[in-house]
Each structure stands twice: as structure tokens, then as C-alpha cells.
XYZ file of C-alpha atoms in Angstrom:
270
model
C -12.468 9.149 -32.489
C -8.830 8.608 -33.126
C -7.558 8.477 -29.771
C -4.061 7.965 -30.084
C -4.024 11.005 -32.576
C -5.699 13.034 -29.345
C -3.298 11.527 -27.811
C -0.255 12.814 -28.962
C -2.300 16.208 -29.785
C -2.396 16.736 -25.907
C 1.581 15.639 -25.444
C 2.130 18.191 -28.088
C 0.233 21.051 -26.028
C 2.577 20.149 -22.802
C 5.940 19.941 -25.153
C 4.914 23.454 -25.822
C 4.540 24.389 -22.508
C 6.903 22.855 -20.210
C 7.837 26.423 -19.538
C 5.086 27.587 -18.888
C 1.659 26.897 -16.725
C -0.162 23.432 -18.196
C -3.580 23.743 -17.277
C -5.523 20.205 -17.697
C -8.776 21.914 -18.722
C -6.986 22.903 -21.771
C -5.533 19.219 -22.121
C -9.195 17.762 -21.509
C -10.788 20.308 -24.280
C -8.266 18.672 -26.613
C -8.934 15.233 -26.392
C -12.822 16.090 -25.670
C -13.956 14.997 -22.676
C -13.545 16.244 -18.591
C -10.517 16.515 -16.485
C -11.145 13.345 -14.736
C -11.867 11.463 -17.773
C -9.037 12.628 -19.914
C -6.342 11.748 -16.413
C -8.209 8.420 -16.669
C -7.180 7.706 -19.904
C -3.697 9.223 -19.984
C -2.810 7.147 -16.845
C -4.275 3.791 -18.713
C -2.415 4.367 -22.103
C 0.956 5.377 -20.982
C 1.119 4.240 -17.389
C 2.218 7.049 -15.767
C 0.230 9.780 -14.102
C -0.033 13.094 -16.316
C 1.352 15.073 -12.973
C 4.172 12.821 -13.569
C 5.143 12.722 -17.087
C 4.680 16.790 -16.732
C 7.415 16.627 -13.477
C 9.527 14.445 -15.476
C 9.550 16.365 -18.746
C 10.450 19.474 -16.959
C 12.988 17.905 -15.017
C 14.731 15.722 -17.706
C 14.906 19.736 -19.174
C 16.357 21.181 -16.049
C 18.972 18.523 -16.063
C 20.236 19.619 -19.607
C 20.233 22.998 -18.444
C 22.074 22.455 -15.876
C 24.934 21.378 -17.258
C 24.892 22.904 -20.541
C 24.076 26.901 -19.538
C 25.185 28.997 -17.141
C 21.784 30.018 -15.826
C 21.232 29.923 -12.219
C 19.537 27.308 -10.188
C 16.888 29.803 -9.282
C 16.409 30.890 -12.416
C 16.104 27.365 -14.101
C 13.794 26.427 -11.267
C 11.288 29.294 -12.641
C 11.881 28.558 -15.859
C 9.931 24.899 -15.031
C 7.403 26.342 -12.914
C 8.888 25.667 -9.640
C 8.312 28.477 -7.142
C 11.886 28.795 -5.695
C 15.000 26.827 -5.750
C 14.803 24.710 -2.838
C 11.111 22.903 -4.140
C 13.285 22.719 -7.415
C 16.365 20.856 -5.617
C 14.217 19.006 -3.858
C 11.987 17.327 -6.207
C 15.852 17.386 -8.530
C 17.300 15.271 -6.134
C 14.651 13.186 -6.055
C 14.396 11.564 -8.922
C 18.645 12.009 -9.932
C 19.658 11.163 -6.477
C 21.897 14.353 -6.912
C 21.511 17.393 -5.826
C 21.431 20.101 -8.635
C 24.156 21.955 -7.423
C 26.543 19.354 -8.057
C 25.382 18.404 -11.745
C 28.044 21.028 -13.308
C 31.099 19.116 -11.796
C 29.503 15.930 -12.082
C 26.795 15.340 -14.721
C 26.481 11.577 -14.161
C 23.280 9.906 -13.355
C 21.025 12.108 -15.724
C 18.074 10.648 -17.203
C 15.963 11.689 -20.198
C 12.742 10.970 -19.737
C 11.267 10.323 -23.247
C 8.578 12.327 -24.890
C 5.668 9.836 -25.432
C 4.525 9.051 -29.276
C 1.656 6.900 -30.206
C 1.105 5.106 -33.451
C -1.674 6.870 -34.939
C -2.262 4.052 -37.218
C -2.896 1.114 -34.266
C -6.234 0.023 -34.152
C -8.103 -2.364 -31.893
C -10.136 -4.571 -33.438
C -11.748 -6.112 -30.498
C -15.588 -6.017 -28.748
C -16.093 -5.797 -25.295
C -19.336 -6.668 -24.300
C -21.199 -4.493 -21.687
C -24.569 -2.859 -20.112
C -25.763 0.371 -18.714
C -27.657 0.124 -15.722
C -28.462 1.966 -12.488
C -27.842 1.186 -8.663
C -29.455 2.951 -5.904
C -27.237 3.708 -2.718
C -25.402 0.845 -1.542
C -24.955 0.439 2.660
C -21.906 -1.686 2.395
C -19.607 -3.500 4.957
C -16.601 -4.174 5.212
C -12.648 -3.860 5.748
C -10.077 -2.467 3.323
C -6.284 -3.026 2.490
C -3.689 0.120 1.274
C -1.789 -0.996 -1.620
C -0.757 0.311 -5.020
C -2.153 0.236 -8.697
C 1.183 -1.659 -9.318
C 0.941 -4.378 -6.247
C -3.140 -4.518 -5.960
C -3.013 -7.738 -8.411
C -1.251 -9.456 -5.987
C -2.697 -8.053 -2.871
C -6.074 -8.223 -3.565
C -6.918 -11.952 -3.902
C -4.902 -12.259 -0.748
C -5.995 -9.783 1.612
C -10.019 -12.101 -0.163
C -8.746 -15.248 1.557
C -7.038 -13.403 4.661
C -10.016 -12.015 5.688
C -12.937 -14.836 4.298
C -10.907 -16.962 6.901
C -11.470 -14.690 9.446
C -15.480 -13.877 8.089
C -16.584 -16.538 6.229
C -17.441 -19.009 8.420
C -20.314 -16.207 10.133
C -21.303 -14.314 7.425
C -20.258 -16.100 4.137
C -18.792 -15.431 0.922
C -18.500 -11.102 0.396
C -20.438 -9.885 -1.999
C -18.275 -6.812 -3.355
C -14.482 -6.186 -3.985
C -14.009 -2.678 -3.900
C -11.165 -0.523 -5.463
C -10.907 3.150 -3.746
C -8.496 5.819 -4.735
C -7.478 8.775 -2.647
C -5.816 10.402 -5.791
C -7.236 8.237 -8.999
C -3.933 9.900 -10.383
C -0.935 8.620 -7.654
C -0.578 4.985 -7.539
C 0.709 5.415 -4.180
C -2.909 6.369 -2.915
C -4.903 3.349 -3.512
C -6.920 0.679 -0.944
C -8.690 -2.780 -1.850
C -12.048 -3.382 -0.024
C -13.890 -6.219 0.490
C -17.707 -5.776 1.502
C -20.631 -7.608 2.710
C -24.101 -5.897 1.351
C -25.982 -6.031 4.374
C -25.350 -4.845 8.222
C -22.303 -6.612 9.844
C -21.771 -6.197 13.567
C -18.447 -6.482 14.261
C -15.644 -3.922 15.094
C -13.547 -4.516 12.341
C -15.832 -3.895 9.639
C -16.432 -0.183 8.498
C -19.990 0.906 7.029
C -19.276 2.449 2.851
C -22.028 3.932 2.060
C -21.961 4.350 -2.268
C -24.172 6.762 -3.782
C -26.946 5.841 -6.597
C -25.464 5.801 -9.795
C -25.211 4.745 -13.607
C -22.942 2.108 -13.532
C -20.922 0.271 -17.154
C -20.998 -3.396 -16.253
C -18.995 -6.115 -17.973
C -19.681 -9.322 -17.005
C -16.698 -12.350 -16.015
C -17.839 -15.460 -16.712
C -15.282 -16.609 -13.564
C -14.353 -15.662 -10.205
C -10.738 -16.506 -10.519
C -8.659 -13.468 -10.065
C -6.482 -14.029 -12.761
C -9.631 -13.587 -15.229
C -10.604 -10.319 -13.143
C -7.410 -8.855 -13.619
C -7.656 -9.575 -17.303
C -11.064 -7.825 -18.070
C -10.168 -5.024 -16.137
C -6.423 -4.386 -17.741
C -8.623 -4.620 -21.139
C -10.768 -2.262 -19.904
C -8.631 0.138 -18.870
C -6.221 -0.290 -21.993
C -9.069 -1.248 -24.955
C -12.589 0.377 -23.448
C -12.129 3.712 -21.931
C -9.455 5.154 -25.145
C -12.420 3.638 -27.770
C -15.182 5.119 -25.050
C -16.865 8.665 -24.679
C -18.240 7.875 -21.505
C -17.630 10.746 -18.248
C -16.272 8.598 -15.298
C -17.231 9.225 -12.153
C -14.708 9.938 -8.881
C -16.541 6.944 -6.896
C -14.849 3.498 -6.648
C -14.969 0.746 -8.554
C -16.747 -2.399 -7.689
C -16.512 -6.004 -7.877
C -20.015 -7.819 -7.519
C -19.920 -11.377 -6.947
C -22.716 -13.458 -7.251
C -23.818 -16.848 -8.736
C -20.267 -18.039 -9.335
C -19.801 -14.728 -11.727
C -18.299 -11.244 -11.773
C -19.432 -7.878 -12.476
C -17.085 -5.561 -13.186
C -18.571 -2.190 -11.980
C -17.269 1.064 -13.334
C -19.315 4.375 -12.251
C -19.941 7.251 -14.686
C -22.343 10.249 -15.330
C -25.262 11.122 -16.130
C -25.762 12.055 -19.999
């Protein structure tokens, strides 16, 4: 599997149809694998959501249209799939910081947001070591953190030694990290965990109950964050595009334990 070739395969379907309706099923049947999956991947290889990229193509679009036709705002909202001409503006404004209306008489501050291209030829000549295995439900405890895919780097190892200072002493090191999404997709929506794995009575501490599942683990050799953070960016960048595995919409986990890592990434069932 070529996946930069399916790749640019998919950004070819939503060229083609920035004026019309993108469905994802479609993008996910060309790159072979489920919606959830195939977002997955898109937002690891080109860092950007695909609801994004799709908003920006259109809108980069809009912006020549604006100030090279004479078409209406309504009618160039439609034309992008916006229901009416003040969701259009809106989201316009947004991301120009001027509103459409005044584009004609003053077209400065557009942006083109480029078409993404992959090298079809790029390989990755790399092995990343790993195991299937199976976890019943977990009854975890603990207290979480709202941050961003961008800022969670930084935040979580921070929020760890905020709250092991307030923990530690009574109940010892945690024994999970955990990474929860609200929308896998908007790196907005996004909160750092960390969990004991065994009933905690105190007021602070929320009970996460995570279903049985198949899990991929990949082992770190450290507990240092900075190592964490690099197995997981190679994961997300190297793994999942070379993969064919279904990912599940759960969490994922960081198990400590005997001075180690596992890096715990849920998927399906075959």
C-alpha cells in the first residue's frame, strides 16, 4: 500500500468537488479503510483536520471569486456548500478577518490555501516494533487537563508533576496517562488524564471506566516525556500511513510500570 499515492488520490476526489457535497465515506473507500481511520491518517500526514483543509479549499475559492466575478455573495456561498450567506460571511471573516462584502473594494489580506501534494516516491524505511494484545475493562481513576493536540506536549508532563505533588505522597506514582478527544478531528477538543488503576476516594478524582479491547502496544524503554512524545509523533507520522489496522474512537493510553512505557493505541476487532 502506497499511501501517499492514496493520498493524493483522495485530495484529488475533494479538488473535484469543492463545489459540490464531499462525503468522507467516499474519501475512506478510496484510501481503503473506515471513516475514522482514514480522518486519522489525514490529520497525522498533513496536520490539519480534513473538515479543515475542505473549509479552507472552498474558502481560498470564494475569495478569488469574490473579487474576480460578479456573482453574488449568496450565490458564491452555494456554490461552496454553505447554506446561506450569512454562515458564508461568517466563517469568510473568520479566517480573512474581512468581511466578504468588502473584498471587491479591498482585496487585501487574501490567502490561498495550498492544495496538498505528496511525493509518491518517499518511502520509510524504518521498523517499529509492536504487539497485539487484549485488555479487559479498565475501572480507572483519576483527574484530567483540557488542552490541545498542539500544546498537550507541554501540558502533559506538567499537569504529571502538578498533580503527583498533590497525590503521590497517598497513593503513589499513576499508573496511566490518558489522551481523550471530544472530536479526534478538532485540536481544540482534546484533555490529558492521569489515572490510578484501582479505587481512589477522594473528590477530585473522577471514575473512567474503558471498555475491553484489542489494544497495538509499543513499548518505551523510558519514562521521560521527551522519549514519549517521540514514539508517539513516529507513530502517528511512520505507523498508522504503513498500517491497515481500524482504530477505535476510545482514548489512548499511557501505562507506566517498571520504569517503562506502553504506548496504548485501541483498534478493532478483525
Amino acid at each position: 500500500m502506497n499511501i501517499y499515492k492514496l493520498l493524493n488520490e483522495a485530495v484529488d476526489y475533494i479538488e473535484n468537488n469543492l463545489e459540490e457535497k464531499i462525503e468522507y465515506k467516499k474519501i475512506a473507500q478510496i484510501m481503503g479503510m473506515n471513516e475514522y481511520s482514514m480522518q486519522t491518517i489525514f490529520y497525522a500526514m498533513c496536520n490539519i483536520s480534513l473538515s479543515d483543509y475542505i473549509r479552507k479549499r472552498r474558502l481560498s475559492n470564494a475569495g478569488y471569486d469574490l473579487y474576480n466575478t460578479d456573482r453574488t455573495i449568496l450565490e458564491i456561498a452555494l456554490k461552496y456548500q454553505y447554506n446561506n450567506a450569512t454562515s458564508f460571511s461568517r466563517a469568510f471573516e473568520k479566517l480573512y478577518g474581512i468581511k466578504p462584502s468588502k473584498i471587491r473594494n479591498n482585496p487585501n489580506g487574501l490567502k490561498m490555501y495550498l492544495r496538498i501534494k505528496f511525493d509518491e516516491k518517499e518511502e520509510v524505511n524504518k521498523c517499529i516494533e509492536y504487539s497485539i494484545i487484549d485488555i479487559e475493562e479498565l475501572e480507572l481513576y483519576g483527574i484530567g487537563k483540557k488542552t490541545t493536540v498542539d500544546k498537550i506536549s507541554i501540558d502533559a508532563p506538567k499537569f504529571w508533576k502538578l498533580k503527583y505533588k498533590q497525590y503521590g505522597e497517598k497513593y503513589g506514582e499513576f499508573d496511566y496517562g490518558m489522551t481523550s478527544y471530544v472530536d479526534r478531528f478538532n485540536n481544540e477538543n482534546c484533555e490529558y488524564y492521569v489515572l490510578y488503576n484501582r479505587k481512589v476516594e477522594e473528590k477530585d478524582l473522577k471514575k473512567i471506566i474503558i471498555p475491553k479491547s484489542k489494544w497495538i502496544k509499543i513499548g518505551i524503554n523510558s519514562q521521560k516525556a521527551l522519549d514519549i512524545q517521540s514514539v508517539t509523533n513516529k507513530f502517528y507520522k511512520e505507523f498508522i500511513p504503513s498500517s491497515s489496522y481500524k482504530f477505535r474512537e476510545l482514548p489512548e493510553l499511557e501505562h507506566y510500570h517498571d520504569g517503562i512505557v506502553d504506548f496504548l493505541i485501541p483498534i478493532e476487532e478483525n
